[in-house]
Coordinates of C-alpha atoms in Angstrom, one line a residue:
Chain A
M1 CA -18.1 -53.4 18.9
A2 CA -16.2 -53.8 15.6
R3 CA -13.5 -51.0 15.3
N4 CA -12.1 -50.5 11.9
P5 CA -8.6 -48.8 12.1
R6 CA -9.1 -47.1 8.7
E7 CA -12.4 -45.6 9.8
F8 CA -10.8 -44.7 13.1
L9 CA -8.0 -42.8 11.4
K10 CA -10.3 -41.2 8.9
Y11 CA -12.5 -40.0 11.7
L12 CA -9.5 -38.6 13.5
L13 CA -8.3 -36.7 10.5
D14 CA -11.7 -35.3 9.7
N15 CA -12.4 -34.1 13.3
L16 CA -8.9 -33.4 14.5
E17 CA -9.6 -30.0 15.9
P18 CA -12.6 -30.7 18.1
L19 CA -11.0 -34.0 19.2
L20 CA -7.8 -32.1 20.3
E21 CA -10.0 -29.7 22.2
I22 CA -11.8 -32.6 23.9
S23 CA -8.5 -34.4 24.7
K24 CA -6.9 -31.3 26.3
E25 CA -8.3 -31.9 29.8
R26 CA -9.6 -35.1 31.2
R27 CA -13.1 -34.0 30.4
R28 CA -16.2 -36.0 31.2
F29 CA -19.5 -35.3 29.4
T30 CA -22.9 -35.8 31.0
S31 CA -25.0 -34.6 28.0
L32 CA -25.0 -34.5 24.3
D33 CA -24.9 -30.7 24.3
E34 CA -21.5 -30.6 26.0
I35 CA -20.0 -32.9 23.4
V36 CA -21.4 -30.9 20.5
L37 CA -19.9 -27.6 21.8
P38 CA -16.2 -28.2 20.7
F39 CA -17.6 -29.4 17.3
R40 CA -19.6 -26.3 16.9
H41 CA -16.5 -24.1 17.7
A42 CA -14.4 -25.9 15.2
L43 CA -16.6 -27.0 12.3
D44 CA -19.0 -25.2 10.0
E45 CA -22.7 -25.0 10.7
G46 CA -23.5 -27.5 7.9
A47 CA -21.6 -30.3 9.6
Q48 CA -23.7 -33.2 10.8
F49 CA -22.9 -33.0 14.5
G50 CA -25.3 -35.8 15.5
K51 CA -23.7 -38.3 13.1
R52 CA -20.2 -37.3 14.1
I53 CA -21.0 -37.9 17.8
A54 CA -22.6 -41.2 17.0
D55 CA -19.5 -42.3 15.0
M56 CA -17.3 -41.2 17.8
K57 CA -19.2 -43.5 20.2
H58 CA -19.2 -46.3 17.6
L59 CA -15.4 -46.1 17.0
G60 CA -14.7 -46.0 20.7
I61 CA -13.3 -42.5 20.8
L62 CA -15.9 -41.8 23.6
I63 CA -16.7 -44.6 26.0
P64 CA -19.3 -44.7 28.8
A65 CA -17.9 -44.6 32.3
A66 CA -20.1 -44.3 35.4
G67 CA -23.0 -42.7 33.5
E68 CA -20.7 -40.2 31.8
W69 CA -18.9 -40.2 28.4
V70 CA -15.1 -40.0 28.5
M71 CA -12.2 -40.3 26.0
P72 CA -10.1 -43.4 26.6
A73 CA -6.5 -42.7 27.8
Y74 CA -4.9 -44.3 24.8
V75 CA -6.8 -42.0 22.4
R76 CA -5.9 -39.0 24.5
D77 CA -2.2 -40.0 24.5
F78 CA -2.3 -40.6 20.8
L79 CA -3.8 -37.2 20.1
Q80 CA -1.4 -35.4 22.4
R81 CA 1.6 -37.0 20.6
L82 CA 0.1 -36.1 17.3
Q83 CA -0.3 -32.5 18.5
Q84 CA 3.4 -32.4 19.6
N85 CA 4.3 -33.3 16.0
Y86 CA 2.4 -30.2 14.8
T87 CA 4.3 -28.0 17.2
A88 CA 7.0 -25.8 15.6
S89 CA 10.4 -25.9 17.3
A90 CA 11.8 -22.6 18.5
P91 CA 14.6 -21.5 16.2
G92 CA 16.7 -20.9 19.3
I93 CA 16.6 -24.6 20.2
V94 CA 17.6 -25.7 16.7
R95 CA 20.4 -23.2 16.8
A96 CA 21.6 -24.5 20.2
I97 CA 21.5 -28.1 18.9
V98 CA 23.5 -27.1 15.8
N99 CA 26.0 -25.3 18.0
Q100 CA 26.3 -28.4 20.2
L101 CA 26.8 -30.4 17.0
Q102 CA 29.6 -28.1 16.0
E103 CA 31.4 -28.6 19.3
T104 CA 31.0 -32.4 19.1
T105 CA 32.3 -32.4 15.5
D106 CA 35.3 -30.4 16.7
R107 CA 35.9 -32.9 19.4
L108 CA 35.6 -35.7 16.8
R109 CA 38.1 -34.0 14.5
E110 CA 40.5 -33.5 17.4
A111 CA 40.3 -37.2 18.2
L112 CA 40.9 -38.1 14.6
D113 CA 44.0 -35.9 14.6
H114 CA 45.5 -38.0 17.4
P115 CA 44.7 -41.6 16.6
D116 CA 47.8 -42.9 18.6
V117 CA 46.3 -42.0 22.0
N118 CA 45.0 -45.2 23.8
V119 CA 41.5 -44.0 24.5
S120 CA 41.2 -42.4 21.0
E121 CA 39.0 -45.2 19.5
R122 CA 36.4 -44.9 22.2
R123 CA 36.5 -41.1 22.0
I124 CA 35.9 -41.2 18.3
E125 CA 33.1 -43.7 18.6
G126 CA 31.4 -41.7 21.4
A127 CA 31.8 -38.4 19.5
L128 CA 30.5 -39.9 16.3
R129 CA 27.4 -41.4 18.0
E130 CA 26.7 -38.1 19.8
A131 CA 27.1 -36.1 16.5
D132 CA 24.7 -38.5 14.8
E133 CA 22.1 -38.1 17.5
L134 CA 22.4 -34.3 17.5
F135 CA 22.2 -34.2 13.8
S136 CA 19.0 -36.3 13.8
D137 CA 17.6 -34.2 16.6
A138 CA 18.2 -31.0 14.6
V139 CA 16.7 -32.6 11.5
D140 CA 13.6 -33.8 13.4
R141 CA 13.0 -30.4 14.8
L142 CA 13.3 -28.7 11.4
E143 CA 10.9 -31.2 9.9
Q144 CA 8.5 -30.7 12.8
T145 CA 8.5 -27.0 12.1
C146 CA 7.9 -27.7 8.5
L147 CA 5.0 -30.0 9.4
A148 CA 3.5 -27.4 11.6
I149 CA 3.7 -24.9 8.8
E150 CA 2.2 -27.4 6.3
A151 CA -0.7 -28.0 8.7
E152 CA -1.3 -24.3 9.2
V153 CA -1.2 -23.6 5.5
A154 CA -3.7 -26.4 4.9
K155 CA -5.9 -25.0 7.6
Y156 CA -5.8 -21.6 6.0
R157 CA -6.7 -22.9 2.6
A158 CA -9.6 -25.0 3.9
A159 CA -11.0 -22.2 6.1
R160 CA -14.2 -20.6 5.1
D161 CA -15.1 -18.8 8.2
L162 CA -13.8 -15.3 8.5
R163 CA -12.7 -15.7 12.2
K164 CA -10.7 -18.8 11.3
I165 CA -9.1 -17.2 8.2
K166 CA -8.0 -14.2 10.3
E167 CA -6.7 -16.5 13.0
S168 CA -4.9 -18.6 10.5
L169 CA -3.3 -15.6 8.8
R170 CA -2.1 -14.3 12.2
H171 CA -0.6 -17.7 12.9
L172 CA 1.0 -17.8 9.5
L173 CA 2.6 -14.4 10.1
D174 CA 3.9 -15.7 13.4
L175 CA 5.2 -18.9 11.9
Y176 CA 7.0 -17.1 9.1
E177 CA 8.6 -14.4 11.1
N178 CA 9.4 -16.2 14.3
Y179 CA 10.0 -19.8 13.1
L180 CA 10.7 -20.3 9.4
H181 CA 12.7 -17.2 8.7
P182 CA 15.2 -17.6 11.6
L183 CA 15.4 -21.3 10.7
V184 CA 16.2 -20.5 7.1
D185 CA 19.1 -18.3 8.4
V186 CA 20.4 -21.4 10.3
I187 CA 20.1 -23.8 7.4
D188 CA 21.0 -21.4 4.7
L189 CA 23.7 -22.5 2.2
N190 CA 26.3 -20.4 4.1
G191 CA 24.6 -21.1 7.5
L192 CA 25.7 -23.1 10.5
F193 CA 23.8 -26.2 9.7
I194 CA 25.5 -26.8 6.3
T195 CA 28.9 -25.9 7.6
T196 CA 28.7 -28.2 10.6
S197 CA 27.3 -31.1 8.6
N198 CA 30.0 -30.7 6.1
R199 CA 32.6 -31.0 8.9
L200 CA 30.9 -34.1 10.1
L201 CA 30.9 -35.5 6.6
R202 CA 34.6 -34.8 6.3
C203 CA 35.3 -36.6 9.6
C204 CA 33.3 -39.6 8.3
E205 CA 35.3 -39.6 5.1
R206 CA 38.6 -39.6 7.0
L207 CA 37.4 -42.6 9.1
L208 CA 36.5 -44.4 5.9
E209 CA 39.7 -43.7 4.0
D210 CA 42.4 -43.9 6.7
P211 CA 43.4 -47.5 7.3
V212 CA 44.7 -46.5 10.8
F213 CA 41.1 -46.7 12.1
P214 CA 39.5 -50.2 12.7
A215 CA 36.9 -51.6 10.3
A216 CA 34.0 -51.5 12.8
L217 CA 34.5 -47.7 13.2
A218 CA 34.8 -47.3 9.4
E219 CA 31.4 -49.1 9.0
K220 CA 29.8 -46.8 11.6
A221 CA 31.2 -43.8 9.8
R222 CA 29.8 -45.1 6.5
I223 CA 26.3 -45.4 8.0
S224 CA 26.6 -41.9 9.5
L225 CA 27.8 -40.5 6.2
D226 CA 24.9 -41.9 4.2
T227 CA 22.4 -40.9 6.9
V228 CA 23.7 -37.3 7.1
L229 CA 23.8 -36.9 3.4
W230 CA 20.2 -38.0 2.6
Q231 CA 18.7 -36.5 5.7
R232 CA 20.3 -33.2 5.0
E233 CA 19.1 -33.3 1.4
R234 CA 15.6 -34.1 2.4
T235 CA 15.4 -31.5 5.1
L236 CA 16.7 -28.7 2.9
R237 CA 14.3 -29.6 0.2
Y238 CA 11.4 -29.8 2.6
T239 CA 12.3 -26.4 4.1
A240 CA 12.7 -24.9 0.7
S241 CA 9.3 -26.1 -0.4
M242 CA 7.7 -24.8 2.8
R243 CA 9.3 -21.5 2.3
H244 CA 8.0 -21.5 -1.3
E245 CA 4.5 -22.2 0.0
L246 CA 4.5 -19.9 2.9
E247 CA 6.1 -16.9 1.2
P248 CA 3.0 -15.8 -0.9
L249 CA 0.7 -16.4 2.0
Y250 CA 3.0 -14.4 4.3
Q251 CA 2.8 -11.5 1.8
I252 CA -1.0 -11.8 1.8
A253 CA -1.1 -11.9 5.5
L254 CA 1.2 -8.9 5.8
R255 CA -0.8 -6.9 3.3
D256 CA -4.1 -7.7 4.9
S257 CA -2.7 -6.8 8.3
K258 CA -1.4 -3.5 7.0
I259 CA -4.8 -2.7 5.4
A260 CA -6.6 -3.5 8.6
R261 CA -4.3 -1.3 10.6
G262 CA -4.6 1.5 7.9
I263 CA -8.4 1.3 8.2
N264 CA -8.2 1.7 12.0
R265 CA -5.9 4.6 11.7
V266 CA -8.0 6.4 9.1
H267 CA -11.1 5.9 11.3
A268 CA -9.2 7.3 14.2
L269 CA -8.1 10.3 12.1
Y270 CA -11.7 11.0 11.0
A271 CA -13.0 10.7 14.6
D272 CA -10.6 13.4 15.6
A273 CA -10.3 15.3 12.4
G274 CA -7.7 18.0 12.4
E275 CA -4.5 18.8 10.6
A276 CA -3.6 15.1 10.5
L277 CA -6.2 14.6 7.8
I278 CA -4.3 16.8 5.4
G279 CA -1.4 14.4 5.7
L280 CA -3.7 11.6 4.8
H281 CA -5.1 13.4 1.8
A282 CA -1.6 14.1 0.6
L283 CA -1.2 10.3 0.4
A284 CA -4.4 9.9 -1.4
R285 CA -4.0 11.5 -4.8
V286 CA -7.1 11.1 -6.8
E287 CA -7.0 13.4 -9.7
D288 CA -10.0 15.3 -11.0
G289 CA -10.3 17.1 -14.2
K290 CA -12.9 19.1 -16.0
E291 CA -13.8 18.4 -19.6
A292 CA -10.9 19.7 -21.7
T293 CA -12.2 22.7 -23.5
F294 CA -9.3 22.8 -26.0
F295 CA -9.8 19.2 -27.1
C296 CA -11.3 18.5 -30.5
E297 CA -10.0 16.6 -33.4
Q298 CA -8.6 19.6 -35.2
S299 CA -7.0 21.1 -32.1
I300 CA -5.3 17.8 -31.1
A301 CA -4.1 17.4 -34.7
N302 CA -2.7 21.0 -34.7
E303 CA -1.1 20.4 -31.3
F304 CA 0.5 17.2 -32.5
R305 CA 1.7 18.8 -35.7
R306 CA 3.1 21.8 -33.8
L307 CA 5.0 19.5 -31.4
K308 CA 6.4 17.5 -34.2
G309 CA 7.4 20.5 -36.2
Y310 CA 8.7 22.5 -33.3
K311 CA 12.1 24.3 -33.9
P312 CA 13.7 26.5 -31.3
P313 CA 13.7 30.2 -32.4
L314 CA 16.9 31.6 -33.8
P315 CA 18.8 34.3 -31.9
P316 CA 18.2 37.9 -33.2
L317 CA 20.8 39.2 -35.7
L318 CA 23.1 42.0 -34.5
S319 CA 22.7 45.3 -36.2
P320 CA 25.8 47.2 -37.5
F321 CA 24.6 50.3 -35.7
S322 CA 25.4 50.8 -32.0
P323 CA 22.3 50.4 -29.9
S324 CA 20.6 53.5 -28.5
P325 CA 20.3 53.8 -24.7
L326 CA 17.1 52.3 -23.3
A327 CA 14.7 54.8 -21.9
L328 CA 14.0 53.3 -18.5
T329 CA 11.3 54.5 -16.2
P330 CA 13.0 55.6 -13.0
Q331 CA 12.5 53.4 -10.0
Y332 CA 10.5 54.5 -7.0
R333 CA 13.5 54.4 -4.8
Q334 CA 15.4 56.8 -7.1
L335 CA 12.4 59.2 -7.3
R336 CA 12.1 59.2 -3.5
E337 CA 15.8 60.0 -3.0
E338 CA 15.5 62.9 -5.5
L339 CA 12.3 64.1 -3.9
L340 CA 13.8 64.1 -0.4
N341 CA 16.4 66.6 -1.7
E342 CA 13.6 69.0 -2.6
T343 CA 12.2 71.2 0.1
F344 CA 9.1 72.4 -1.7
V345 CA 7.3 71.0 -4.8
P346 CA 4.0 72.8 -5.5
D347 CA 2.5 70.0 -7.7
L348 CA 3.8 66.5 -6.8
I349 CA 1.9 64.6 -9.5
D350 CA 3.1 66.9 -12.2
W351 CA 6.7 66.6 -10.8
L352 CA 6.4 62.8 -11.0
R353 CA 4.8 62.9 -14.5
K354 CA 7.8 64.8 -15.8
R355 CA 10.2 62.2 -14.6
C356 CA 8.2 59.0 -15.2
G357 CA 6.9 60.1 -18.6
T358 CA 3.4 60.5 -19.8
A359 CA 3.1 57.0 -21.4
H360 CA 1.6 55.4 -18.3
A361 CA -0.4 57.1 -15.7
D362 CA -0.3 54.2 -13.2
H363 CA 3.4 54.5 -12.4
S364 CA 3.2 58.1 -11.3
L365 CA 0.1 57.5 -9.3
K366 CA 1.5 54.5 -7.6
C367 CA 4.5 56.5 -6.5
V368 CA 2.1 59.2 -5.0
S369 CA 0.3 56.4 -3.1
R370 CA 3.6 54.9 -1.7
L371 CA 4.9 58.3 -0.8
Y372 CA 1.7 59.1 1.1
F373 CA 2.3 56.0 3.3
E374 CA 6.0 56.5 3.8
C375 CA 6.3 60.3 3.9
G376 CA 2.7 61.4 4.5
D377 CA 3.6 64.3 6.8
C378 CA 5.5 65.9 3.9
M379 CA 2.4 65.9 1.7
T380 CA -0.5 68.3 1.8
A381 CA -3.6 68.0 -0.4
N382 CA -5.2 71.2 -1.7
E383 CA -8.9 71.7 -1.9
T384 CA -8.8 72.1 -5.7
D385 CA -8.7 69.2 -8.2
R386 CA -6.6 69.2 -11.3
L387 CA -6.7 67.3 -14.6
Y388 CA -3.4 65.6 -15.5
E389 CA -2.9 64.6 -19.2
F390 CA -1.3 61.3 -20.0
E391 CA -1.0 59.7 -23.5
N392 CA -4.0 57.4 -23.1
V393 CA -5.9 58.8 -20.2
T394 CA -6.7 62.0 -18.4
V395 CA -6.6 61.7 -14.6
E396 CA -8.5 64.0 -12.3
A397 CA -6.8 64.2 -9.0
R398 CA -6.2 66.4 -6.0
L399 CA -3.3 68.9 -6.1
W400 CA -0.6 67.6 -3.8
E401 CA 2.1 69.8 -2.4
W402 CA 5.4 68.5 -1.1
R403 CA 7.1 70.2 1.9
N404 CA 10.2 68.6 3.3
T405 CA 11.6 70.3 6.4
D406 CA 13.8 67.6 7.9
G407 CA 15.0 65.8 4.7
A408 CA 18.3 64.8 6.2
N409 CA 16.8 62.9 9.0
R410 CA 14.3 61.1 6.7
R411 CA 17.2 59.9 4.5
D412 CA 18.9 58.3 7.5
Q413 CA 15.8 56.3 8.2
Chain B
M1 CA -12.2 11.0 -33.8
G2 CA -12.9 8.1 -36.1
P3 CA -11.0 4.9 -36.3
T4 CA -9.0 6.1 -39.2
A5 CA -7.8 9.3 -37.7
E6 CA -4.6 10.6 -39.1
I7 CA -2.7 13.7 -39.6
N8 CA -1.4 14.5 -43.1
E9 CA 1.8 16.3 -42.7
S10 CA 2.8 16.0 -46.3
P11 CA 1.6 13.9 -49.2
H12 CA 4.2 11.2 -48.3
Q13 CA 4.0 11.2 -44.6
A14 CA 1.0 10.5 -42.4
V15 CA 0.9 10.1 -38.6
Q16 CA -1.5 7.5 -37.4
L17 CA -3.3 8.3 -34.1
P18 CA -4.7 5.6 -31.9
P19 CA -8.3 5.0 -33.0
F20 CA -9.9 5.7 -29.5
L21 CA -7.7 8.6 -28.6
S22 CA -10.6 11.0 -28.2
E23 CA -12.6 8.7 -25.9
A24 CA -9.6 7.8 -23.9
F25 CA -8.5 11.4 -23.5
H26 CA -12.0 12.6 -22.6
G27 CA -12.3 9.9 -19.9
L28 CA -8.8 10.3 -18.5
R29 CA -9.0 14.1 -18.4
K30 CA -12.1 13.8 -16.2
G31 CA -10.2 11.7 -13.7
R32 CA -11.6 8.4 -14.9
H33 CA -9.8 5.2 -14.3
I34 CA -10.0 3.2 -17.5
C35 CA -10.0 -0.5 -17.0
R36 CA -10.8 -3.7 -18.9
A37 CA -14.5 -3.2 -18.5
D38 CA -14.2 -0.1 -20.6
G39 CA -13.8 -2.5 -23.6
R40 CA -12.4 -1.1 -26.8
V41 CA -10.9 2.0 -25.2
W42 CA -9.0 0.0 -22.7
F43 CA -7.8 -2.5 -25.4
D44 CA -6.7 0.5 -27.5
L45 CA -4.8 2.0 -24.5
R46 CA -3.1 -1.3 -23.8
D47 CA -2.2 -2.0 -27.4
N48 CA -0.9 1.5 -28.2
A49 CA 0.4 2.3 -24.8
E50 CA 3.6 3.7 -26.1
Q51 CA 2.0 6.0 -28.5
Y52 CA -0.5 7.2 -25.9
Q53 CA 2.3 7.9 -23.5
L54 CA 4.0 10.0 -26.2
I55 CA 0.9 12.0 -27.0
F56 CA -0.2 12.6 -23.5
T57 CA 3.3 13.5 -22.3
A58 CA 3.5 16.0 -25.1
L59 CA 0.2 17.5 -23.9
G60 CA 1.5 17.7 -20.4
Y61 CA -0.2 14.7 -18.8
T62 CA 1.2 11.6 -17.3
L63 CA -0.5 8.4 -18.2
T64 CA 0.0 5.8 -15.5
S65 CA -0.5 2.1 -15.9
H66 CA -1.4 0.4 -12.7
P67 CA -0.2 -3.2 -12.1
R68 CA -3.8 -4.2 -11.7
G69 CA -4.3 -3.3 -15.3
F70 CA -6.0 0.1 -15.4
Y71 CA -4.9 3.5 -16.6
Y72 CA -5.3 7.0 -15.2
F73 CA -3.8 10.4 -15.4
S74 CA -1.5 10.8 -12.4
Q75 CA -0.8 14.5 -12.9
G76 CA -3.9 16.5 -12.9
Q77 CA -6.1 18.5 -10.7
Q78 CA -6.3 17.2 -7.2
T79 CA -9.8 16.4 -6.1
R80 CA -11.3 19.0 -3.8
S81 CA -10.4 18.3 -0.2
D82 CA -14.0 17.6 1.0
A83 CA -14.8 15.4 -2.0
L84 CA -11.7 13.4 -1.3
S85 CA -12.4 13.3 2.4
R86 CA -15.8 11.8 1.7
L87 CA -14.4 9.2 -0.6
V88 CA -11.6 8.2 1.8
Y89 CA -14.0 7.9 4.7
F90 CA -16.5 6.0 2.6
F91 CA -13.8 3.5 1.7
A92 CA -12.6 3.3 5.4
C93 CA -16.1 2.2 6.4
L94 CA -16.6 -0.1 3.4
F95 CA -13.3 -1.9 3.9
S96 CA -13.9 -2.1 7.6
D97 CA -17.3 -3.8 6.9
L98 CA -15.8 -6.2 4.4
D99 CA -13.0 -7.0 6.9
Q100 CA -15.6 -7.8 9.5
G101 CA -17.4 -10.2 7.1
R102 CA -20.4 -8.0 6.3
F103 CA -21.8 -8.2 2.8
N104 CA -21.0 -11.9 2.8
A105 CA -18.1 -11.3 0.4
G106 CA -15.2 -13.5 -0.6
D107 CA -15.1 -15.9 2.4
G108 CA -13.0 -13.3 4.3
R109 CA -10.5 -13.1 1.4
W110 CA -12.2 -9.9 0.2
V111 CA -9.1 -8.0 -0.9
D112 CA -8.5 -10.0 -4.0
T113 CA -12.1 -10.4 -4.9
L114 CA -13.1 -6.8 -4.3
T115 CA -14.1 -6.2 -7.9
C116 CA -16.4 -9.3 -8.0
I117 CA -18.6 -8.2 -5.1
E118 CA -21.9 -6.8 -6.0
F119 CA -23.2 -4.4 -3.4
D120 CA -26.9 -3.8 -2.8
M121 CA -27.2 0.0 -2.7
A122 CA -29.9 0.0 0.0
S123 CA -27.9 -2.2 2.3
L124 CA -24.7 -0.3 1.5
T125 CA -26.3 3.0 2.5
Q126 CA -27.8 1.4 5.6
N127 CA -24.5 0.0 6.7
M128 CA -22.7 3.3 6.2
F129 CA -25.1 5.1 8.5
A130 CA -25.7 2.2 11.0
A131 CA -23.2 3.3 13.6
S132 CA -23.6 6.6 15.4
D133 CA -19.9 7.5 15.2
R134 CA -20.1 7.1 11.4
Q135 CA -23.2 9.2 11.2
R136 CA -21.3 11.9 13.1
V137 CA -18.4 11.9 10.7
F138 CA -20.7 11.8 7.7
D139 CA -22.6 14.8 9.1
Q140 CA -19.4 16.7 9.3
L141 CA -18.7 15.8 5.7
N142 CA -22.2 17.0 4.7
V143 CA -23.3 13.5 3.6
T144 CA -26.8 12.3 4.6
P145 CA -28.5 9.0 3.7
D146 CA -30.5 10.9 1.1
S147 CA -27.5 12.7 -0.5
F148 CA -25.2 9.6 -0.2
D149 CA -25.8 8.5 -3.8
K150 CA -25.2 12.0 -5.2
S151 CA -22.2 12.9 -3.1
I152 CA -20.3 9.6 -3.0
I153 CA -21.6 7.0 -5.4
A154 CA -21.9 9.4 -8.3
S155 CA -18.2 10.5 -7.8
L156 CA -17.1 6.9 -7.8
V157 CA -18.9 6.2 -11.0
R158 CA -17.5 9.4 -12.6
Y159 CA -14.0 8.4 -11.7
G160 CA -14.5 4.9 -13.0
I161 CA -13.9 3.4 -9.6
A162 CA -17.4 1.8 -9.5
I163 CA -20.2 0.9 -11.9
R164 CA -23.9 0.8 -11.4
L165 CA -25.2 -2.6 -12.6
D166 CA -28.8 -1.5 -12.4
G167 CA -30.5 1.1 -10.2
A168 CA -30.0 -1.0 -7.1
R169 CA -26.6 -2.6 -7.3
L170 CA -23.0 -1.4 -7.5
R171 CA -19.8 -3.1 -8.4
L172 CA -16.3 -1.7 -7.8
R173 CA -13.8 -1.6 -10.6
E174 CA -10.0 -2.1 -10.6
G175 CA -9.5 1.6 -9.7
V176 CA -10.5 0.9 -6.2
Y177 CA -7.1 -0.7 -5.6
R178 CA -5.6 2.8 -5.5
F179 CA -7.7 3.4 -2.4
L180 CA -6.8 0.0 -1.0
E181 CA -3.1 0.8 -1.5
L182 CA -3.7 4.1 0.4
F183 CA -4.9 2.1 3.4
Q184 CA -2.0 -0.2 3.1
K185 CA 0.4 2.7 3.1
C186 CA -1.4 4.1 6.2
G187 CA -1.0 0.8 7.9
E188 CA 2.7 0.7 7.4
D189 CA 4.5 1.6 10.6
E190 CA 6.9 4.1 9.1
S191 CA 4.2 6.0 7.3
S192 CA 2.1 6.6 10.4
S193 CA 4.3 9.4 11.5
K194 CA 4.0 11.0 8.0
I195 CA 0.2 10.9 8.3
A196 CA 0.3 12.7 11.6
Q197 CA 2.3 15.6 10.1
P198 CA 0.3 17.9 7.9
A199 CA 1.8 18.3 4.5
A200 CA 2.7 21.5 2.8
P201 CA -0.6 23.1 1.7
A202 CA 0.7 24.3 -1.7
E203 CA 1.4 20.7 -2.7
T204 CA -1.7 19.2 -1.2
F205 CA -4.5 21.2 -2.7
A206 CA -3.4 23.3 -5.6
E207 CA -6.8 24.1 -6.7
S208 CA -8.3 27.5 -7.2
D209 CA -11.6 28.7 -5.8
D210 CA -12.9 29.1 -9.3
D211 CA -12.7 25.4 -10.0
E212 CA -14.6 24.3 -6.9
D213 CA -18.1 24.7 -8.2
E214 CA -17.3 22.7 -11.3
V215 CA -15.5 19.8 -9.6
T216 CA -18.4 18.6 -7.5
G217 CA -19.5 15.1 -8.2
E218 CA -22.0 15.3 -11.0
D219 CA -22.5 12.0 -12.7
D220 CA -22.2 11.9 -16.5

């Protein structure tokens, strides 16, 4: 069976997801339907499953073993390692590695400060090697995280199925909030990663410049310096590009998630409609208006002209004559006080009319009405009606008498 | 008002008004959301935005320009509570359906393609009343499958939030993003507590009883 490595790799790339699913457990397949199942989960309906399975057998990704189909151990190992590369590192681990690097760099600097000690050379060499390893480890993990993000972003962009899009968006939210964002804090310009790598670079420069240190050590320092410089540059650029790529998708994911949550909440509010709905409606301001009755070409022109030519009114001019006192209608409270001093009034409306004036009938009649509610026991209506003349109207009303026997007590109330 | 509308204040001074002031004002005053699909009126609003702002502010209205490129009056009469309730619930159901992949819209990325989706009226109505819990709520809101078009779709068209393509299809316009933003606001954690508390009634529905009969959703 001829196995073309290019075809093999192409097949792996095209069918990575179902193959990872198959490689998870040491699965053995007895029928074609069992093999198709992971493909059906991962790929669209239009995919040619029959051809894919035939290619898989042809490329040796599935081999026959005792009447069953199995994935060879080397393919399984390869896929599992590949999967590890797509696993984001927890930011805590990266931070711990960078912390460890900081301690090692401190140790290296201490050793450089005391080059006269006998064991110093070995200590410097050991610390430098350890720092190199830790730095590479941190960089590898950062790149691994970026790779995982890149893969997820590609997955999101390629997804056509709603379930996969939602899953991918959820994963992107998680990657951004729990992985990329904390990592950016670590590798930020003022972050621990840059500070520590700067210290390491300074140590390397000292080893290179100071003739006290042997040439072999200086050579190692030169290699470390170059490696740290370019690896750091590459990682920072890679992380920045990932951040740039993920940020808008994160915003979309965040927005969609909020909308979905909002829809659920609104559904819940309507299912149990009560006062809470008013709160919701306060958020939803959709204005409504009737046809404007005042709007026509002429009126808008007039309005516009009026607004443009508007001048505030001038204050009134003062007259040389002293102003006459204003004739004010007495307030109800005053009238009531005055009335409480009277023990007997034969015609209450007439009494009020004389004090309030005949210009307006309603003030006098309102007073009668209020007095009736407040001091009703002092008022007695006669059987006879009377006509009361006011300036604009003649009012026909009952003749009311006022008798106040305990005026003092009422005033206290 | 014709395209050469102007006010002659004096022989030497003339104030030019935007050519589509009348159409824009009539639409906006009715609560319409004017978007690009409104053609010349929208272009006039966009090109003379400053002048429009000045005129409408002087008349006591606030013209708002939404980042999605549509215009509306943001200070006006609040829609009647039951009409608003119907619209909000309709959108809750519609967005929920879109989010669950019904209507085969936008490959799951429906939020940004909302104004490109064409809804078949029959299937839209059918979907709205498919679930019994929805039916129950619509019953409370006095909406039946028969009155669905008149009570909800007609209002949407009147406010410029949707457009009827022909008798049987409907397309949403940019104004729908105001509702989408409402749902986004509701979904924010901090706003959930606000929703739970009823707002002051005076600010919420400052509408007199006299207006109620006239504000019902009659299509133009």
